[in-house]
Amino acid sequence: QKEVEQNSGPLSVPEGAIASLNCTYSDRGSQSFFWYRQYSGKSPELIMSIYSNGDKEDGRFTAQLNKASQYVSLLIRDSQPSDSATYLCAVTGYGGSQGNLIFGKGTKLSVKP
Amino acid sequence: NAGVTQTPKFQVLKTGQSMTLQCAQDMNHNSMYWYRQDPGMGLRLIYYSASEGTTDKGEVPNGYNVSRLNKREFSLRLESAAPSQTSVYFCASSGPTGGSGYTFGSGTRLTVV
C-alpha cells in the first residue's frame, strides 16, 4: 500500500516567520513530488514541483527532497496570513500507475497576524 | 483558457437517485481523474483514464461508473446514491505521465439525504 504521510496540524506560525511543512512517502519508486495549496472550500492548487534531490526555490517557497530518506518538505519564508490554508503533499507512483498521484491528508497552516 | 470545468457545483440527492457529474478540460491533456475528498480522509482516487478510450479503477470505485466520452470529457455517474457518497468530488487532468502535476476543477459538493 503506497502511502504519503503528513502531520495534520494545525501548524500555527506568526506573520513573517518561516513555516516548515513535512511529508514522508513509502514508495521508493516515486519519481515526482508536488505541493498543493488548498484554501477552505476551494480546489487544490499546484504551488511547487520537485523531481531531484536537493532544494528548489520559487519566490517565498522552497521545496526540499531527500529520496534516500523518502522525505519531502516545503518551507514558506516570510509567512503571510494569506498563506493560511491546507497544504497537500503528493507523489507519483511508478510502473503502470506512474501518472497517478498519491496524496497525503494535508497539513493545515495558520499564519497569525 | 478555462482549464478544468466541473458541473454542477452543488447537488442534493435523495438516497437511490442517480446523477452524472460532468468534467471537461481544454488543455489537451491525455489523463483525467475523479477524486473524492472527505474530512480526515484526504483525496481518494475513484477512477482514472490514462488516455481516451481507457478507464481504470482507483482506490474507492464501488458505487461509481465513469465514461471517457472523448479526450476532453470524463464523466462520473452515481447509479443509486447512498449517504456514504456525500462528499466533495474533484475532477483533474494531467499530461501523459502526470509528471507535471494535476490541474483540478473547482469541485462538486454532493449531499445525499
PDB file of C-alpha atoms in Angstrom:
ATOM      1  CA  GLN A   1       0.000   0.000   0.000  1.00  0.00           C
ATOM      2  CA  LYS A   2       1.564   3.236  -1.148  1.00  0.00           C
ATOM      3  CA  GLU A   3       1.288   5.947   1.474  1.00  0.00           C
ATOM      4  CA  VAL A   4       2.064   9.611   1.910  1.00  0.00           C
ATOM      5  CA  GLU A   5       2.175  10.847   5.482  1.00  0.00           C
ATOM      6  CA  GLN A   6       1.804  14.404   6.717  1.00  0.00           C
ATOM      7  CA  ASN A   7       1.305  15.913  10.140  1.00  0.00           C
ATOM      8  CA  SER A   8      -2.307  17.101  10.102  1.00  0.00           C
ATOM      9  CA  GLY A   9      -1.532  20.143  12.251  1.00  0.00           C
ATOM     10  CA  PRO A  10      -2.751  22.710  12.703  1.00  0.00           C
ATOM     11  CA  LEU A  11       0.622  24.374  12.385  1.00  0.00           C
ATOM     12  CA  SER A  12       0.486  27.903  13.702  1.00  0.00           C
ATOM     13  CA  VAL A  13       3.210  30.448  12.919  1.00  0.00           C
ATOM     14  CA  PRO A  14       3.388  34.222  13.398  1.00  0.00           C
ATOM     15  CA  GLU A  15       3.371  36.512  10.397  1.00  0.00           C
ATOM     16  CA  GLY A  16       6.856  36.909   8.967  1.00  0.00           C
ATOM     17  CA  ALA A  17       8.136  33.584  10.318  1.00  0.00           C
ATOM     18  CA  ILE A  18       9.235  30.514   8.364  1.00  0.00           C
ATOM     19  CA  ALA A  19       6.651  27.744   8.099  1.00  0.00           C
ATOM     20  CA  SER A  20       8.050  24.245   7.673  1.00  0.00           C
ATOM     21  CA  LEU A  21       5.816  21.506   6.313  1.00  0.00           C
ATOM     22  CA  ASN A  22       6.959  17.900   6.119  1.00  0.00           C
ATOM     23  CA  CYS A  23       5.959  14.788   4.225  1.00  0.00           C
ATOM     24  CA  THR A  24       7.205  11.203   4.055  1.00  0.00           C
ATOM     25  CA  TYR A  25       6.320   8.631   1.436  1.00  0.00           C
ATOM     26  CA  SER A  26       6.520   4.863   1.280  1.00  0.00           C
ATOM     27  CA  ASP A  27       7.115   4.144  -2.421  1.00  0.00           C
ATOM     28  CA  ARG A  28      10.851   4.211  -3.226  1.00  0.00           C
ATOM     29  CA  GLY A  29       9.989   4.244  -6.927  1.00  0.00           C
ATOM     30  CA  SER A  30       8.232   7.608  -6.770  1.00  0.00           C
ATOM     31  CA  GLN A  31       9.652   9.969  -9.373  1.00  0.00           C
ATOM     32  CA  SER A  32       7.831  13.268  -8.992  1.00  0.00           C
ATOM     33  CA  PHE A  33       6.823  15.253  -5.948  1.00  0.00           C
ATOM     34  CA  PHE A  34       4.354  18.084  -5.576  1.00  0.00           C
ATOM     35  CA  TRP A  35       2.966  20.514  -3.069  1.00  0.00           C
ATOM     36  CA  TYR A  36      -0.590  21.757  -3.418  1.00  0.00           C
ATOM     37  CA  ARG A  37      -2.271  24.545  -1.500  1.00  0.00           C
ATOM     38  CA  GLN A  38      -5.981  24.259  -0.749  1.00  0.00           C
ATOM     39  CA  TYR A  39      -7.978  27.098   0.706  1.00  0.00           C
ATOM     40  CA  SER A  40     -11.121  26.189   2.612  1.00  0.00           C
ATOM     41  CA  GLY A  41     -13.924  25.347   0.186  1.00  0.00           C
ATOM     42  CA  LYS A  42     -11.652  25.544  -2.861  1.00  0.00           C
ATOM     43  CA  SER A  43      -9.840  23.075  -5.062  1.00  0.00           C
ATOM     44  CA  PRO A  44      -6.152  22.153  -4.683  1.00  0.00           C
ATOM     45  CA  GLU A  45      -3.727  24.447  -6.495  1.00  0.00           C
ATOM     46  CA  LEU A  46      -0.247  23.342  -7.528  1.00  0.00           C
ATOM     47  CA  ILE A  47       2.423  25.548  -5.978  1.00  0.00           C
ATOM     48  CA  MET A  48       5.664  23.542  -6.224  1.00  0.00           C
ATOM     49  CA  SER A  49       7.066  20.524  -8.003  1.00  0.00           C
ATOM     50  CA  ILE A  50      10.428  18.838  -7.428  1.00  0.00           C
ATOM     51  CA  TYR A  51      11.982  15.889  -9.191  1.00  0.00           C
ATOM     52  CA  SER A  52      15.585  15.542  -7.956  1.00  0.00           C
ATOM     53  CA  ASN A  53      17.325  15.563  -4.604  1.00  0.00           C
ATOM     54  CA  GLY A  54      18.078  18.946  -3.121  1.00  0.00           C
ATOM     55  CA  ASP A  55      16.301  22.272  -2.904  1.00  0.00           C
ATOM     56  CA  LYS A  56      14.125  24.120  -5.362  1.00  0.00           C
ATOM     57  CA  GLU A  57      13.196  27.719  -4.712  1.00  0.00           C
ATOM     58  CA  ASP A  58      10.328  29.732  -6.158  1.00  0.00           C
ATOM     59  CA  GLY A  59       9.754  33.098  -4.554  1.00  0.00           C
ATOM     60  CA  ARG A  60       8.987  32.598  -0.866  1.00  0.00           C
ATOM     61  CA  PHE A  61       8.612  28.842  -1.323  1.00  0.00           C
ATOM     62  CA  THR A  62      11.388  26.237  -1.134  1.00  0.00           C
ATOM     63  CA  ALA A  63      10.786  22.555  -1.716  1.00  0.00           C
ATOM     64  CA  GLN A  64      13.341  20.067  -0.426  1.00  0.00           C
ATOM     65  CA  LEU A  65      13.643  16.441  -1.496  1.00  0.00           C
ATOM     66  CA  ASN A  66      15.665  13.613   0.030  1.00  0.00           C
ATOM     67  CA  LYS A  67      14.925  10.384  -1.806  1.00  0.00           C
ATOM     68  CA  ALA A  68      17.202   8.289   0.415  1.00  0.00           C
ATOM     69  CA  SER A  69      15.135   9.291   3.439  1.00  0.00           C
ATOM     70  CA  GLN A  70      11.881   9.364   1.412  1.00  0.00           C
ATOM     71  CA  TYR A  71      11.217  12.832   2.694  1.00  0.00           C
ATOM     72  CA  VAL A  72       9.850  15.985   1.106  1.00  0.00           C
ATOM     73  CA  SER A  73       9.432  19.340   2.753  1.00  0.00           C
ATOM     74  CA  LEU A  74       8.087  22.787   1.953  1.00  0.00           C
ATOM     75  CA  LEU A  75       9.420  25.947   3.535  1.00  0.00           C
ATOM     76  CA  ILE A  76       7.444  29.155   3.341  1.00  0.00           C
ATOM     77  CA  ARG A  77       9.539  32.220   4.188  1.00  0.00           C
ATOM     78  CA  ASP A  78       8.054  35.489   5.423  1.00  0.00           C
ATOM     79  CA  SER A  79       4.720  33.770   6.045  1.00  0.00           C
ATOM     80  CA  GLN A  80       1.634  35.888   5.403  1.00  0.00           C
ATOM     81  CA  PRO A  81      -1.948  35.474   6.661  1.00  0.00           C
ATOM     82  CA  SER A  82      -2.877  34.732   3.042  1.00  0.00           C
ATOM     83  CA  ASP A  83      -0.726  31.586   3.291  1.00  0.00           C
ATOM     84  CA  SER A  84      -3.223  30.141   5.780  1.00  0.00           C
ATOM     85  CA  ALA A  85      -4.517  27.027   4.038  1.00  0.00           C
ATOM     86  CA  THR A  86      -4.144  23.269   3.963  1.00  0.00           C
ATOM     87  CA  TYR A  87      -1.016  22.048   2.175  1.00  0.00           C
ATOM     88  CA  LEU A  88      -1.147  18.709   0.412  1.00  0.00           C
ATOM     89  CA  CYS A  89       1.916  16.673  -0.428  1.00  0.00           C
ATOM     90  CA  ALA A  90       1.584  14.384  -3.472  1.00  0.00           C
ATOM     91  CA  VAL A  91       3.927  11.874  -5.068  1.00  0.00           C
ATOM     92  CA  THR A  92       3.720   9.766  -8.214  1.00  0.00           C
ATOM     93  CA  GLY A  93       3.871   6.024  -8.299  1.00  0.00           C
ATOM     94  CA  TYR A  94       5.820   4.106 -10.909  1.00  0.00           C
ATOM     95  CA  GLY A  95       5.190   1.397 -13.451  1.00  0.00           C
ATOM     96  CA  GLY A  96       1.582   1.094 -14.523  1.00  0.00           C
ATOM     97  CA  SER A  97       0.374   3.771 -12.155  1.00  0.00           C
ATOM     98  CA  GLN A  98       3.199   6.162 -12.920  1.00  0.00           C
ATOM     99  CA  GLY A  99       0.913   9.059 -13.657  1.00  0.00           C
ATOM    100  CA  ASN A 100      -1.273   8.649 -10.614  1.00  0.00           C
ATOM    101  CA  LEU A 101      -0.651  10.968  -7.719  1.00  0.00           C
ATOM    102  CA  ILE A 102      -0.915   9.725  -4.159  1.00  0.00           C
ATOM    103  CA  PHE A 103      -1.940  12.498  -1.803  1.00  0.00           C
ATOM    104  CA  GLY A 104      -1.243  12.981   1.857  1.00  0.00           C
ATOM    105  CA  LYS A 105      -4.124  14.109   4.035  1.00  0.00           C
ATOM    106  CA  GLY A 106      -2.688  17.589   4.316  1.00  0.00           C
ATOM    107  CA  THR A 107      -1.265  19.918   6.945  1.00  0.00           C
ATOM    108  CA  LYS A 108      -3.373  22.878   7.982  1.00  0.00           C
ATOM    109  CA  LEU A 109      -1.290  26.037   8.309  1.00  0.00           C
ATOM    110  CA  SER A 110      -2.451  29.088  10.219  1.00  0.00           C
ATOM    111  CA  VAL A 111      -0.439  32.313   9.970  1.00  0.00           C
ATOM    112  CA  LYS A 112      -1.291  34.716  12.773  1.00  0.00           C
ATOM    113  CA  PRO A 113      -1.018  38.481  12.138  1.00  0.00           C
TER     114      PRO A 113
ATOM    115  CA  ASN B   1      -8.476  29.376 -21.006  1.00  0.00           C
ATOM    116  CA  ALA B   2     -10.916  27.650 -18.614  1.00  0.00           C
ATOM    117  CA  GLY B   3      -8.693  24.692 -17.578  1.00  0.00           C
ATOM    118  CA  VAL B   4     -10.894  22.029 -15.963  1.00  0.00           C
ATOM    119  CA  THR B   5     -14.618  22.702 -15.726  1.00  0.00           C
ATOM    120  CA  GLN B   6     -16.927  20.695 -13.482  1.00  0.00           C
ATOM    121  CA  THR B   7     -20.694  20.784 -13.286  1.00  0.00           C
ATOM    122  CA  PRO B   8     -22.728  21.061 -11.180  1.00  0.00           C
ATOM    123  CA  LYS B   9     -21.083  22.893  -8.280  1.00  0.00           C
ATOM    124  CA  PHE B  10     -23.659  21.772  -5.731  1.00  0.00           C
ATOM    125  CA  GLN B  11     -26.183  18.944  -5.699  1.00  0.00           C
ATOM    126  CA  VAL B  12     -28.548  17.376  -3.196  1.00  0.00           C
ATOM    127  CA  LEU B  13     -29.830  13.885  -3.959  1.00  0.00           C
ATOM    128  CA  LYS B  14     -32.192  11.554  -2.221  1.00  0.00           C
ATOM    129  CA  THR B  15     -30.983   8.050  -1.438  1.00  0.00           C
ATOM    130  CA  GLY B  16     -31.400   5.861  -4.507  1.00  0.00           C
ATOM    131  CA  GLN B  17     -31.402   8.669  -7.052  1.00  0.00           C
ATOM    132  CA  SER B  18     -28.875   8.743  -9.840  1.00  0.00           C
ATOM    133  CA  MET B  19     -26.824  11.557 -11.304  1.00  0.00           C
ATOM    134  CA  THR B  20     -23.858  12.276 -13.521  1.00  0.00           C
ATOM    135  CA  LEU B  21     -21.053  14.673 -12.695  1.00  0.00           C
ATOM    136  CA  GLN B  22     -19.573  16.285 -15.758  1.00  0.00           C
ATOM    137  CA  CYS B  23     -15.944  17.261 -16.318  1.00  0.00           C
ATOM    138  CA  ALA B  24     -14.267  18.842 -19.322  1.00  0.00           C
ATOM    139  CA  GLN B  25     -10.709  20.077 -19.865  1.00  0.00           C
ATOM    140  CA  ASP B  26      -9.337  22.270 -22.618  1.00  0.00           C
ATOM    141  CA  MET B  27      -5.607  21.717 -22.000  1.00  0.00           C
ATOM    142  CA  ASN B  28      -5.250  18.793 -24.427  1.00  0.00           C
ATOM    143  CA  HIS B  29      -4.361  16.522 -21.522  1.00  0.00           C
ATOM    144  CA  ASN B  30      -4.374  12.779 -22.024  1.00  0.00           C
ATOM    145  CA  SER B  31      -5.122  11.737 -18.449  1.00  0.00           C
ATOM    146  CA  MET B  32      -8.167  12.555 -16.350  1.00  0.00           C
ATOM    147  CA  TYR B  33      -9.126  11.632 -12.809  1.00  0.00           C
ATOM    148  CA  TRP B  34     -12.007  11.654 -10.375  1.00  0.00           C
ATOM    149  CA  TYR B  35     -11.310  12.099  -6.660  1.00  0.00           C
ATOM    150  CA  ARG B  36     -13.484  12.435  -3.616  1.00  0.00           C
ATOM    151  CA  GLN B  37     -12.423  14.409  -0.571  1.00  0.00           C
ATOM    152  CA  ASP B  38     -13.801  13.743   2.877  1.00  0.00           C
ATOM    153  CA  PRO B  39     -12.790  15.303   6.201  1.00  0.00           C
ATOM    154  CA  GLY B  40      -9.888  13.400   7.720  1.00  0.00           C
ATOM    155  CA  MET B  41      -9.612  11.094   4.697  1.00  0.00           C
ATOM    156  CA  GLY B  42      -7.822  13.295   2.205  1.00  0.00           C
ATOM    157  CA  LEU B  43      -8.179  12.923  -1.547  1.00  0.00           C
ATOM    158  CA  ARG B  44      -9.060   9.421  -2.655  1.00  0.00           C
ATOM    159  CA  LEU B  45      -8.952   8.305  -6.278  1.00  0.00           C
ATOM    160  CA  ILE B  46     -12.230   6.893  -7.584  1.00  0.00           C
ATOM    161  CA  TYR B  47     -11.451   6.261 -11.263  1.00  0.00           C
ATOM    162  CA  TYR B  48      -8.952   7.473 -13.781  1.00  0.00           C
ATOM    163  CA  SER B  49      -8.480   7.483 -17.518  1.00  0.00           C
ATOM    164  CA  ALA B  50      -4.900   7.408 -18.768  1.00  0.00           C
ATOM    165  CA  SER B  51      -5.993   8.131 -22.330  1.00  0.00           C
ATOM    166  CA  GLU B  52      -9.072   8.416 -24.483  1.00  0.00           C
ATOM    167  CA  GLY B  53     -10.853   5.070 -24.579  1.00  0.00           C
ATOM    168  CA  THR B  54      -9.413   3.663 -21.350  1.00  0.00           C
ATOM    169  CA  THR B  55     -10.628   3.785 -17.764  1.00  0.00           C
ATOM    170  CA  ASP B  56      -9.352   2.110 -14.609  1.00  0.00           C
ATOM    171  CA  LYS B  57     -10.459   1.765 -11.022  1.00  0.00           C
ATOM    172  CA  GLY B  58      -8.793   3.713  -8.281  1.00  0.00           C
ATOM    173  CA  GLU B  59      -8.881   3.265  -4.533  1.00  0.00           C
ATOM    174  CA  VAL B  60     -12.646   3.660  -3.964  1.00  0.00           C
ATOM    175  CA  PRO B  61     -14.585   2.728  -7.154  1.00  0.00           C
ATOM    176  CA  ASN B  62     -17.585   0.975  -5.614  1.00  0.00           C
ATOM    177  CA  GLY B  63     -20.882   2.668  -6.380  1.00  0.00           C
ATOM    178  CA  TYR B  64     -19.487   4.695  -9.277  1.00  0.00           C
ATOM    179  CA  ASN B  65     -19.115   4.368 -13.032  1.00  0.00           C
ATOM    180  CA  VAL B  66     -17.213   6.548 -15.462  1.00  0.00           C
ATOM    181  CA  SER B  67     -17.182   7.364 -19.146  1.00  0.00           C
ATOM    182  CA  ARG B  68     -14.342   8.919 -21.082  1.00  0.00           C
ATOM    183  CA  LEU B  69     -16.530  10.424 -23.773  1.00  0.00           C
ATOM    184  CA  ASN B  70     -13.639  11.908 -25.770  1.00  0.00           C
ATOM    185  CA  LYS B  71     -10.263  13.447 -24.999  1.00  0.00           C
ATOM    186  CA  ARG B  72     -11.868  16.466 -23.340  1.00  0.00           C
ATOM    187  CA  GLU B  73     -14.653  14.919 -21.266  1.00  0.00           C
ATOM    188  CA  PHE B  74     -14.720  12.465 -18.374  1.00  0.00           C
ATOM    189  CA  SER B  75     -17.974  11.898 -16.507  1.00  0.00           C
ATOM    190  CA  LEU B  76     -18.710  10.217 -13.181  1.00  0.00           C
ATOM    191  CA  ARG B  77     -22.048   8.516 -12.593  1.00  0.00           C
ATOM    192  CA  LEU B  78     -23.717   7.511  -9.368  1.00  0.00           C
ATOM    193  CA  GLU B  79     -26.343   4.927 -10.267  1.00  0.00           C
ATOM    194  CA  SER B  80     -28.033   4.669  -6.864  1.00  0.00           C
ATOM    195  CA  ALA B  81     -26.781   7.323  -4.475  1.00  0.00           C
ATOM    196  CA  ALA B  82     -26.125   6.467  -0.833  1.00  0.00           C
ATOM    197  CA  PRO B  83     -25.482   8.773   2.131  1.00  0.00           C
ATOM    198  CA  SER B  84     -21.891   7.423   2.239  1.00  0.00           C
ATOM    199  CA  GLN B  85     -21.345   9.142  -1.102  1.00  0.00           C
ATOM    200  CA  THR B  86     -21.854  12.563   0.455  1.00  0.00           C
ATOM    201  CA  SER B  87     -18.554  14.242  -0.341  1.00  0.00           C
ATOM    202  CA  VAL B  88     -16.751  16.842  -2.404  1.00  0.00           C
ATOM    203  CA  TYR B  89     -15.824  15.496  -5.809  1.00  0.00           C
ATOM    204  CA  PHE B  90     -12.902  16.817  -7.820  1.00  0.00           C
ATOM    205  CA  CYS B  91     -12.034  16.154 -11.414  1.00  0.00           C
ATOM    206  CA  ALA B  92      -8.423  16.636 -12.502  1.00  0.00           C
ATOM    207  CA  SER B  93      -6.352  16.282 -15.637  1.00  0.00           C
ATOM    208  CA  SER B  94      -2.674  15.889 -16.432  1.00  0.00           C
ATOM    209  CA  GLY B  95      -0.191  15.202 -19.169  1.00  0.00           C
ATOM    210  CA  PRO B  96       0.637  11.592 -20.145  1.00  0.00           C
ATOM    211  CA  THR B  97       2.720  10.638 -17.100  1.00  0.00           C
ATOM    212  CA  GLY B  98       1.330  13.075 -14.559  1.00  0.00           C
ATOM    213  CA  GLY B  99       4.880  14.288 -14.080  1.00  0.00           C
ATOM    214  CA  SER B 100       3.848  17.905 -14.336  1.00  0.00           C
ATOM    215  CA  GLY B 101       1.161  17.533 -11.715  1.00  0.00           C
ATOM    216  CA  TYR B 102      -2.579  17.779 -11.949  1.00  0.00           C
ATOM    217  CA  THR B 103      -4.920  20.651 -12.684  1.00  0.00           C
ATOM    218  CA  PHE B 104      -8.097  20.406 -10.640  1.00  0.00           C
ATOM    219  CA  GLY B 105     -11.612  21.538 -11.364  1.00  0.00           C
ATOM    220  CA  SER B 106     -13.479  23.650  -8.843  1.00  0.00           C
ATOM    221  CA  GLY B 107     -15.303  20.680  -7.331  1.00  0.00           C
ATOM    222  CA  THR B 108     -18.848  19.422  -6.823  1.00  0.00           C
ATOM    223  CA  ARG B 109     -20.284  19.387  -3.321  1.00  0.00           C
ATOM    224  CA  LEU B 110     -22.728  16.467  -3.210  1.00  0.00           C
ATOM    225  CA  THR B 111     -25.094  15.724  -0.356  1.00  0.00           C
ATOM    226  CA  VAL B 112     -27.138  12.528  -0.289  1.00  0.00           C
ATOM    227  CA  VAL B 113     -30.045  12.548   2.156  1.00  0.00           C
TER     228      VAL B 113
END
